[in-house]
Amino acid sequence: MRCRYLIFFQYAGTKFSGVMKTPPHQGGEGVQNFLEDAVRKLRPVNQVSVSISSRTDTGVHALCNSAHVDIQRKDGRAPFEEDVLVDALNHHLKPEPIRVIRAHHVPGDFNARYQAVSRTYVYRLATGAPHITLMPVTESGLCWSLRDTELDVDAMRRAATVLQGTHDFSSFRAINSETPFKNPLKTLDVVEMQPGTSFTQQHFYRDIQFWELTFKSRSFLYKQVRRMTGALVAVGRGKQSVSQVGELLEARDSLLYPQNTAAPPHGLFLTRVEYREADLRREQQHTNVDT
């Protein structure tokens, strides 16, 4: 009996070439490479393919990404219980900074990518350190350290409201091979800036202020979150006005996005992928992908 699972997993993206698997000749490895290797070590009889819901690039982290995978055990054995599968995969993922956090049996036609109803990203900023070498070592590769001691947070929040809602975000996407096939019309349900937290704030000798930019939508364009973050930070630094963000959005032209403005990848976290409960229910007649 082949069973389909929805798995949620997290990873520190620093060492990976993104979440998607990388062909051997390209060098580097994606998180998907390691997930598929872990599933193969369970010795399923079917060909292994882990279908990732949400693409992240080199250096981007995830506290919660998701994927679906089919597993058929040999000799007609019963499907893995969900908690057993989580433990088994994590055993085979060691010592990589990847962890499966939960798994669900789902219908055989469930698709982790296309049935996701929302994705939430958080970008972490830090101010107060004149140089990155003066940041707490525990925050290395986990936030964007800005040399500015202060940001115009009110202006950044006003600019965030310009981006919220349904718009053509062509100006905020980077060009790649998929660009002609992606609809630039997206709805941002949440764009907000709030003070962030860190263990080091109470114990570090330097006063570091953390901020979190949160973006929620059903889907995003290539590098959209990093480019929106960069534009908001430019407003906070006084290098761009709120009205200029609106003009850039209205221009709908990725070539007009200012060079060297996009935020670096290491401050970005995918924090949540959501699904409708009804889509996760596994009716008895839909248990199998095939038998």
Short mmCIF file of C-alpha atoms in Angstrom, two decimals:
data_model
loop_
_atom_site.label_atom_id
_atom_site.label_comp_id
_atom_site.label_asym_id
_atom_site.label_seq_id
_atom_site.Cartn_x
_atom_site.Cartn_y
_atom_site.Cartn_z
CA MET A 1 0.00 0.00 0.00
CA ARG A 2 1.45 3.34 -1.03
CA CYS A 3 0.67 6.19 1.35
CA ARG A 4 1.06 9.91 0.80
CA TYR A 5 2.35 12.07 3.63
CA LEU A 6 2.47 15.80 4.17
CA ILE A 7 5.63 16.60 6.10
CA PHE A 8 6.59 19.87 7.75
CA PHE A 9 10.29 20.52 8.18
CA GLN A 10 12.75 23.21 9.22
CA TYR A 11 16.33 24.00 8.32
CA ALA A 12 19.15 26.48 8.72
CA GLY A 13 19.78 27.52 5.14
CA THR A 14 23.35 28.81 5.47
CA LYS A 15 25.12 25.75 4.04
CA PHE A 16 22.56 24.76 1.41
CA SER A 17 22.12 25.89 -2.18
CA GLY A 18 18.45 26.50 -1.43
CA VAL A 19 15.67 24.07 -0.61
CA MET A 20 15.36 22.55 -4.09
CA LYS A 21 17.63 19.65 -5.00
CA THR A 22 20.71 20.34 -7.06
CA PRO A 23 22.04 18.13 -9.88
CA PRO A 24 25.44 16.59 -9.03
CA HIS A 25 27.27 18.51 -11.77
CA GLN A 26 26.21 21.90 -10.39
CA GLY A 27 27.92 21.57 -7.02
CA GLY A 28 26.33 22.28 -3.65
CA GLU A 29 23.30 20.47 -2.30
CA GLY A 30 19.75 21.51 -1.58
CA VAL A 31 17.62 20.50 1.41
CA GLN A 32 15.54 18.32 -0.91
CA ASN A 33 18.61 16.18 -1.68
CA PHE A 34 18.92 15.26 1.99
CA LEU A 35 15.18 14.72 2.51
CA GLU A 36 15.03 12.29 -0.42
CA ASP A 37 18.14 10.47 0.80
CA ALA A 38 16.50 10.07 4.23
CA VAL A 39 13.33 8.64 2.67
CA ARG A 40 15.39 6.19 0.56
CA LYS A 41 17.02 4.88 3.73
CA LEU A 42 13.55 3.74 4.82
CA ARG A 43 13.77 1.31 1.85
CA PRO A 44 10.45 2.00 0.14
CA VAL A 45 9.68 -0.01 -2.99
CA ASN A 46 8.51 3.04 -4.96
CA GLN A 47 10.70 5.68 -6.55
CA VAL A 48 11.32 8.50 -4.08
CA SER A 49 10.32 12.07 -4.90
CA VAL A 50 9.80 14.75 -2.25
CA SER A 51 7.61 17.56 -3.65
CA ILE A 52 8.45 20.84 -1.93
CA SER A 53 5.69 23.39 -1.35
CA SER A 54 7.71 26.58 -1.02
CA ARG A 55 10.96 27.44 -2.73
CA THR A 56 13.69 29.20 -0.75
CA ASP A 57 17.05 30.33 -2.11
CA THR A 58 20.63 29.88 -0.96
CA GLY A 59 21.07 31.14 2.60
CA VAL A 60 17.34 31.48 3.38
CA HIS A 61 16.08 29.61 6.46
CA ALA A 62 12.79 27.90 7.30
CA LEU A 63 11.11 27.27 10.62
CA CYS A 64 8.30 25.58 8.73
CA ASN A 65 8.38 24.48 5.11
CA SER A 66 6.33 21.56 3.79
CA ALA A 67 6.32 18.84 1.17
CA HIS A 68 4.43 15.71 0.18
CA VAL A 69 5.99 12.32 -0.39
CA ASP A 70 4.70 8.83 -1.27
CA ILE A 71 6.03 5.82 0.61
CA GLN A 72 5.17 2.21 -0.11
CA ARG A 73 6.75 -0.31 2.23
CA LYS A 74 7.95 -3.68 1.00
CA ASP A 75 6.21 -6.99 1.57
CA GLY A 76 2.83 -5.32 2.04
CA ARG A 77 3.75 -3.78 5.38
CA ALA A 78 1.38 -1.24 6.91
CA PRO A 79 2.17 2.44 6.32
CA PHE A 80 4.35 4.21 8.85
CA GLU A 81 2.53 5.87 11.70
CA GLU A 82 3.04 9.61 11.54
CA ASP A 83 5.21 9.95 14.65
CA VAL A 84 7.29 6.92 13.66
CA LEU A 85 7.97 8.48 10.26
CA VAL A 86 9.08 11.75 11.87
CA ASP A 87 11.52 9.94 14.18
CA ALA A 88 12.87 7.75 11.38
CA LEU A 89 13.49 10.64 9.00
CA ASN A 90 15.19 12.72 11.66
CA HIS A 91 17.45 9.78 12.51
CA HIS A 92 18.64 9.63 8.90
CA LEU A 93 18.93 13.42 8.55
CA LYS A 94 21.55 13.72 11.30
CA PRO A 95 23.87 15.60 11.52
CA GLU A 96 22.47 18.03 8.91
CA PRO A 97 20.67 21.16 10.22
CA ILE A 98 17.35 19.82 8.92
CA ARG A 99 14.52 18.53 11.08
CA VAL A 100 11.11 17.09 10.26
CA ILE A 101 8.71 18.52 12.82
CA ARG A 102 5.49 16.68 11.98
CA ALA A 103 3.82 14.46 9.39
CA HIS A 104 0.24 13.78 8.32
CA HIS A 105 -1.37 11.07 6.24
CA VAL A 106 -3.17 12.91 3.42
CA PRO A 107 -5.30 11.92 0.41
CA GLY A 108 -3.42 10.34 -2.47
CA ASP A 109 -4.05 13.33 -4.75
CA PHE A 110 -2.98 15.95 -2.18
CA ASN A 111 -0.43 18.49 -3.46
CA ALA A 112 1.66 20.38 -0.91
CA ARG A 113 2.47 23.23 -3.29
CA TYR A 114 -0.83 23.93 -4.98
CA GLN A 115 -3.09 23.34 -1.99
CA ALA A 116 -1.24 25.70 0.35
CA VAL A 117 -3.56 28.61 1.17
CA SER A 118 -0.91 30.91 2.65
CA ARG A 119 2.80 31.28 3.26
CA THR A 120 4.34 33.55 5.89
CA TYR A 121 7.86 34.95 5.78
CA VAL A 122 9.63 36.93 8.49
CA TYR A 123 12.69 39.05 7.77
CA ARG A 124 14.89 39.87 10.78
CA LEU A 125 16.75 43.17 11.00
CA ALA A 126 19.23 44.34 13.65
CA THR A 127 20.43 47.87 14.38
CA GLY A 128 23.03 49.16 16.82
CA ALA A 129 26.22 47.37 15.74
CA PRO A 130 28.66 49.54 13.77
CA HIS A 131 30.04 46.46 12.03
CA ILE A 132 28.85 42.89 11.54
CA THR A 133 31.84 41.63 13.54
CA LEU A 134 30.40 43.42 16.59
CA MET A 135 27.13 41.46 16.44
CA PRO A 136 26.53 38.57 18.86
CA VAL A 137 28.08 35.45 17.37
CA THR A 138 24.83 33.57 18.03
CA GLU A 139 23.08 35.82 15.49
CA SER A 140 25.61 35.16 12.73
CA GLY A 141 23.80 34.42 9.48
CA LEU A 142 20.37 34.85 11.10
CA CYS A 143 19.62 38.54 10.57
CA TRP A 144 20.58 41.55 8.47
CA SER A 145 22.82 43.75 10.61
CA LEU A 146 22.31 47.41 9.68
CA ARG A 147 24.93 49.89 10.80
CA ASP A 148 22.24 52.49 11.38
CA THR A 149 21.42 52.95 15.04
CA GLU A 150 17.92 54.11 14.16
CA LEU A 151 15.41 53.52 11.39
CA ASP A 152 12.41 55.69 10.57
CA VAL A 153 9.98 52.97 11.60
CA ASP A 154 6.89 55.13 11.06
CA ALA A 155 7.89 55.76 7.45
CA MET A 156 8.61 52.05 6.94
CA ARG A 157 5.16 51.18 8.25
CA ARG A 158 3.54 53.70 5.92
CA ALA A 159 5.44 52.20 3.00
CA ALA A 160 4.32 48.74 4.11
CA THR A 161 0.67 49.80 3.78
CA VAL A 162 1.38 50.78 0.17
CA LEU A 163 2.40 47.19 -0.55
CA GLN A 164 -0.49 45.53 1.29
CA GLY A 165 -3.42 44.30 -0.77
CA THR A 166 -3.70 43.07 -4.35
CA HIS A 167 -1.19 44.52 -6.82
CA ASP A 168 0.94 43.72 -9.83
CA PHE A 169 4.32 43.15 -8.14
CA SER A 170 6.40 43.00 -11.33
CA SER A 171 8.75 45.69 -9.99
CA PHE A 172 9.52 43.55 -6.95
CA ARG A 173 10.41 40.30 -8.67
CA ALA A 174 13.77 39.19 -9.96
CA ILE A 175 13.97 37.77 -13.44
CA ASN A 176 14.49 34.03 -13.88
CA SER A 177 13.49 31.32 -16.33
CA GLU A 178 10.00 31.06 -14.81
CA THR A 179 9.18 34.77 -15.08
CA PRO A 180 7.14 34.53 -18.31
CA PHE A 181 4.92 31.86 -16.75
CA LYS A 182 4.24 33.54 -13.38
CA ASN A 183 1.30 35.87 -12.83
CA PRO A 184 2.68 39.02 -11.13
CA LEU A 185 -0.71 39.77 -9.54
CA LYS A 186 -0.45 38.84 -5.88
CA THR A 187 -2.42 39.63 -2.72
CA LEU A 188 -0.40 40.51 0.36
CA ASP A 189 -2.65 39.83 3.33
CA VAL A 190 -0.08 40.98 5.88
CA VAL A 191 2.84 43.43 5.61
CA GLU A 192 3.89 44.65 9.05
CA MET A 193 6.92 45.69 11.07
CA GLN A 194 7.22 44.87 14.75
CA PRO A 195 10.03 44.87 17.34
CA GLY A 196 11.85 41.54 17.39
CA THR A 197 13.45 39.61 20.21
CA SER A 198 16.67 37.76 20.87
CA PHE A 199 18.23 36.02 23.86
CA THR A 200 21.27 38.26 23.41
CA GLN A 201 19.32 41.46 24.04
CA GLN A 202 19.38 40.84 27.79
CA HIS A 203 22.95 39.57 28.03
CA PHE A 204 25.04 41.20 25.31
CA TYR A 205 27.26 44.17 26.17
CA ARG A 206 25.99 46.22 23.22
CA ASP A 207 22.42 47.50 22.83
CA ILE A 208 21.12 45.73 19.73
CA GLN A 209 17.57 46.41 18.52
CA PHE A 210 15.89 43.68 16.50
CA TRP A 211 13.00 44.22 14.11
CA GLU A 212 10.79 41.77 12.24
CA LEU A 213 9.12 42.39 8.90
CA THR A 214 6.28 39.93 8.32
CA PHE A 215 4.79 39.13 4.90
CA LYS A 216 1.84 36.79 4.32
CA SER A 217 0.35 35.77 0.99
CA ARG A 218 -0.84 32.67 -0.79
CA SER A 219 2.29 32.82 -2.95
CA PHE A 220 5.19 35.09 -3.80
CA LEU A 221 7.25 35.93 -6.86
CA TYR A 222 10.94 35.12 -7.19
CA LYS A 223 12.88 37.15 -4.56
CA GLN A 224 9.81 39.31 -3.96
CA VAL A 225 10.14 39.32 -0.17
CA ARG A 226 13.82 40.28 -0.21
CA ARG A 227 13.18 43.08 -2.70
CA MET A 228 10.23 44.43 -0.70
CA THR A 229 12.35 44.26 2.46
CA GLY A 230 15.17 46.15 0.76
CA ALA A 231 12.80 48.87 -0.37
CA LEU A 232 11.33 49.26 3.14
CA VAL A 233 14.81 49.45 4.67
CA ALA A 234 15.75 52.10 2.11
CA VAL A 235 12.76 54.12 3.33
CA GLY A 236 13.82 53.61 6.95
CA ARG A 237 17.30 54.90 6.11
CA GLY A 238 15.94 57.93 4.28
CA LYS A 239 17.29 56.78 0.93
CA GLN A 240 13.83 56.35 -0.55
CA SER A 241 10.48 57.99 0.19
CA VAL A 242 7.13 56.33 0.81
CA SER A 243 5.81 57.87 -2.41
CA GLN A 244 8.74 56.41 -4.35
CA VAL A 245 7.78 52.92 -3.17
CA GLY A 246 4.30 53.55 -4.53
CA GLU A 247 5.69 54.80 -7.82
CA LEU A 248 7.92 51.74 -8.11
CA LEU A 249 4.95 49.47 -7.48
CA GLU A 250 2.85 51.30 -10.10
CA ALA A 251 5.67 51.13 -12.67
CA ARG A 252 5.37 47.30 -12.83
CA ASP A 253 8.88 47.00 -14.23
CA SER A 254 11.53 44.86 -12.52
CA LEU A 255 14.30 46.75 -14.35
CA LEU A 256 13.39 49.92 -12.43
CA TYR A 257 14.11 48.31 -9.05
CA PRO A 258 17.19 50.12 -7.64
CA GLN A 259 20.41 48.12 -7.91
CA ASN A 260 21.98 46.74 -4.71
CA THR A 261 18.79 47.42 -2.74
CA ALA A 262 17.45 43.87 -2.22
CA ALA A 263 17.94 42.47 1.27
CA PRO A 264 20.51 39.66 1.68
CA PRO A 265 19.14 36.11 2.04
CA HIS A 266 20.39 35.27 5.52
CA GLY A 267 17.83 37.37 7.42
CA LEU A 268 14.85 35.66 5.79
CA PHE A 269 12.80 32.87 7.39
CA LEU A 270 9.84 30.95 6.01
CA THR A 271 7.82 30.55 9.20
CA ARG A 272 4.48 29.04 8.20
CA VAL A 273 2.70 27.20 5.39
CA GLU A 274 -1.05 26.77 5.93
CA TYR A 275 -3.66 24.39 4.51
CA ARG A 276 -7.40 23.93 4.80
CA GLU A 277 -8.28 21.23 7.29
CA ALA A 278 -10.74 19.73 4.80
CA ASP A 279 -7.90 19.18 2.30
CA LEU A 280 -5.90 17.25 4.88
CA ARG A 281 -8.67 14.79 5.71
CA ARG A 282 -7.89 11.33 4.42
CA GLU A 283 -11.05 9.50 3.45
CA GLN A 284 -10.73 5.74 3.40
CA GLN A 285 -11.31 5.49 -0.34
CA HIS A 286 -8.50 7.98 -0.99
CA THR A 287 -5.92 6.37 1.26
CA ASN A 288 -3.87 4.87 -1.55
CA VAL A 289 -2.02 6.50 -4.39
CA ASP A 290 -1.98 3.01 -5.86
CA THR A 291 -1.81 -0.54 -4.59
#
